[in-house]
Coordinates of N, CA and C in Angstrom, one line a residue:
V294 N 0.8 -1.3 0.2 CA 0.3 -0.2 -0.2 C 0.9 1.0 0.0
G295 N 0.6 2.5 -0.8 CA 1.5 3.4 -0.9 C 0.8 4.5 -0.6
A296 N 1.4 5.6 -0.4 CA 0.9 6.4 0.0 C 1.9 8.3 -0.3
H297 N 1.3 9.3 -0.2 CA 2.3 10.2 -0.2 C 2.7 10.8 1.1
T298 N 1.8 10.8 2.3 CA 2.1 11.0 3.8 C 2.0 9.7 4.4
E299 N 2.9 9.9 5.6 CA 2.8 8.7 6.5 C 1.4 8.7 7.2
L300 N 0.7 10.1 7.3 CA -0.6 10.0 7.9 C -1.9 9.2 6.7
E301 N -1.6 9.6 5.7 CA -2.1 8.7 4.2 C -1.8 7.3 4.4
L302 N -0.8 7.0 4.5 CA -0.7 5.7 4.7 C -0.9 4.7 5.6
E303 N -1.0 5.5 6.7 CA -1.7 5.1 7.8 C -3.1 4.7 7.9
D304 N -3.7 5.5 7.4 CA -5.4 5.8 7.0 C -6.0 4.7 6.0
R305 N -4.9 4.7 4.8 CA -5.2 3.8 3.9 C -4.7 1.9 4.2
K306 N -3.9 2.0 5.5 CA -3.8 0.6 6.2 C -4.9 0.4 7.1
L307 N -5.3 1.3 7.6 CA -6.4 1.0 8.8 C -7.8 0.6 8.0
R308 N -8.1 1.4 6.9 CA -8.6 1.2 6.0 C -8.9 -0.4 5.2
I309 N -7.7 -0.7 4.9 CA -7.5 -2.2 4.3 C -7.9 -3.2 5.5
E310 N -7.5 -2.9 6.7 CA -7.4 -3.6 8.0 C -9.3 -3.7 8.1
D311 N -9.7 -2.8 8.1 CA -11.3 -2.6 8.1 C -12.4 -3.5 7.3
A312 N -11.8 -3.8 6.3 CA -12.3 -3.7 4.9 C -12.4 -5.4 5.3
K313 N -11.0 -6.0 5.4 CA -10.5 -7.4 5.6 C -11.5 -7.8 6.8
N314 N -11.4 -7.3 7.9 CA -12.2 -7.8 9.4 C -13.7 -8.0 8.6
A315 N -14.2 -6.9 7.8 CA -15.7 -6.9 7.2 C -16.1 -7.9 6.6
T316 N -15.0 -8.1 5.7 CA -15.1 -9.3 4.8 C -15.3 -10.5 5.6
F317 N -14.0 -10.9 6.4 CA -14.3 -12.1 6.7 C -15.7 -12.1 7.9
A318 N -16.2 -11.2 8.1 CA -17.0 -11.1 9.6 C -18.2 -11.8 8.6
A319 N -18.4 -11.1 7.6 CA -19.7 -11.6 6.0 C -19.6 -12.7 5.7
I320 N -18.2 -13.5 5.2 CA -18.0 -14.6 5.2 C -18.9 -15.6 6.0
N321 N -18.3 -15.3 7.2 CA -18.3 -16.5 8.7 C -19.7 -16.2 9.1
E322 N -20.6 -15.0 8.7 CA -22.1 -15.1 9.5 C -23.1 -15.1 7.6
G323 N -22.1 -15.8 6.6 CA -23.0 -16.0 5.3 C -23.6 -14.6 4.6
L324 N -23.2 -13.5 5.0 CA -23.5 -12.5 4.1 C -22.6 -11.7 3.5
V325 N -22.9 -12.0 1.9 CA -21.7 -11.3 1.1 C -22.8 -10.8 -0.3
P326 N -22.2 -9.5 -0.5 CA -23.2 -9.2 -1.8 C -22.6 -9.9 -2.8
G327 N -23.6 -9.9 -3.6 CA -23.0 -10.7 -5.3 C -22.4 -9.7 -5.9
G328 N -21.7 -10.6 -6.7 CA -20.3 -9.7 -7.7 C -21.3 -8.5 -8.4
G329 N -22.5 -8.7 -8.6 CA -23.5 -7.4 -9.4 C -23.0 -6.1 -8.3
A330 N -23.3 -6.7 -7.2 CA -23.0 -5.2 -6.2 C -22.3 -4.9 -6.1
T331 N -20.6 -5.7 -6.1 CA -19.8 -5.0 -6.0 C -18.8 -4.5 -7.3
Y332 N -19.6 -4.7 -8.3 CA -19.1 -3.8 -9.5 C -19.9 -2.3 -9.3
V333 N -21.2 -2.4 -9.1 CA -21.6 -0.9 -8.8 C -20.8 -0.2 -7.8
H334 N -20.6 -0.7 -6.9 CA -20.1 0.1 -5.9 C -18.4 0.5 -6.5
L335 N -17.9 -0.5 -7.1 CA -16.2 -0.1 -7.6 C -16.1 0.9 -8.8
L336 N -17.4 1.1 -9.6 CA -17.6 1.6 -10.8 C -16.8 3.1 -10.8
D337 N -17.2 4.0 -9.6 CA -16.5 5.3 -9.5 C -15.2 5.2 -9.3
L338 N -14.4 4.2 -9.3 CA -13.1 3.9 -8.9 C -12.3 3.6 -10.2
I339 N -12.9 3.1 -11.1 CA -12.2 2.5 -12.4 C -11.2 3.4 -12.5
P340 N -11.4 5.1 -12.8 CA -10.4 5.7 -13.6 C -9.3 6.0 -12.6
S341 N -9.6 5.9 -11.3 CA -8.3 6.4 -10.6 C -7.3 4.6 -10.6
I342 N -8.2 3.7 -10.5 CA -7.6 2.6 -10.3 C -7.0 2.2 -11.6
K343 N -7.6 2.5 -12.7 CA -6.8 2.4 -14.0 C -5.5 3.3 -14.0
N344 N -5.4 4.6 -13.8 CA -4.2 5.5 -13.7 C -3.1 5.2 -12.8
S345 N -3.4 4.2 -12.0 CA -2.1 3.2 -11.6 C -1.6 2.0 -11.9
M346 N -2.4 1.5 -12.8 CA -2.0 0.1 -13.7 C -0.7 0.4 -14.2
E347 N 0.3 -0.4 -14.6 CA 1.3 -0.3 -15.5 C 1.0 -1.4 -16.7
D348 N 0.5 -2.6 -16.5 CA 0.4 -2.7 -17.7 C -1.1 -2.9 -18.5
L349 N -0.8 -3.0 -19.8 CA -1.8 -2.5 -20.9 C -2.9 -3.1 -20.7
D350 N -3.1 -4.6 -20.8 CA -4.2 -5.2 -20.8 C -4.8 -5.2 -19.6
E351 N -4.3 -4.6 -18.3 CA -5.6 -4.4 -17.5 C -5.9 -2.8 -17.3
Q352 N -5.1 -1.9 -18.3 CA -5.9 -1.0 -18.4 C -7.0 -0.6 -19.5
I353 N -6.8 -1.9 -20.6 CA -7.7 -2.2 -21.8 C -8.9 -3.0 -20.7
G354 N -9.0 -3.7 -20.0 CA -9.8 -4.4 -19.1 C -10.5 -3.4 -18.3
A355 N -10.0 -2.2 -17.6 CA -10.5 -1.6 -16.7 C -11.6 -0.7 -17.8
D356 N -11.1 -0.4 -18.9 CA -11.7 0.7 -19.8 C -13.1 -0.3 -20.2
I357 N -13.0 -1.2 -20.8 CA -14.2 -2.0 -21.1 C -15.3 -1.8 -19.8
L358 N -14.9 -2.3 -18.3 CA -15.7 -2.3 -17.5 C -16.6 -0.9 -17.4
A359 N -15.5 0.3 -17.5 CA -16.3 1.6 -17.4 C -16.9 1.8 -18.7
K360 N -16.8 1.4 -19.6 CA -17.8 1.3 -21.0 C -19.1 0.9 -20.9
V361 N -19.0 -0.8 -20.2 CA -20.1 -1.0 -19.8 C -20.7 -0.8 -18.3
S362 N -20.5 0.2 -18.0 CA -20.9 0.2 -16.4 C -22.4 1.1 -16.8
I363 N -22.7 1.8 -17.6 CA -23.7 2.2 -17.8 C -24.8 0.9 -17.6
C364 N -24.7 -0.4 -17.9 CA -25.5 -1.6 -18.3 C -25.8 -1.8 -16.4
F365 N -24.4 -1.9 -15.7 CA -24.8 -1.9 -14.2 C -26.0 -0.8 -13.7
R366 N -25.5 0.2 -14.0 CA -26.3 1.0 -13.4 C -28.0 1.1 -14.0
V367 N -28.0 1.1 -15.5 CA -29.5 0.9 -15.8 C -30.2 -0.7 -15.5
C368 N -29.5 -1.3 -16.0 CA -30.3 -2.8 -15.6 C -31.1 -3.0 -14.4

């Protein structure tokens, strides 16, 4: 996990740890959103994630997801 400042790095680590714990708790309790719900929640992050990708194939995949994202919002 990278960041520009120590404070930002610590915040990101805490967020990741919290997400990990929430995921494991949901799995243990049997409550996990479907894949479609995950895509909808991640759609707004695609541009920033794409900019951090070094692999061209991954960038193309991110572009494809961004272009079809309208289907997730409308359907």
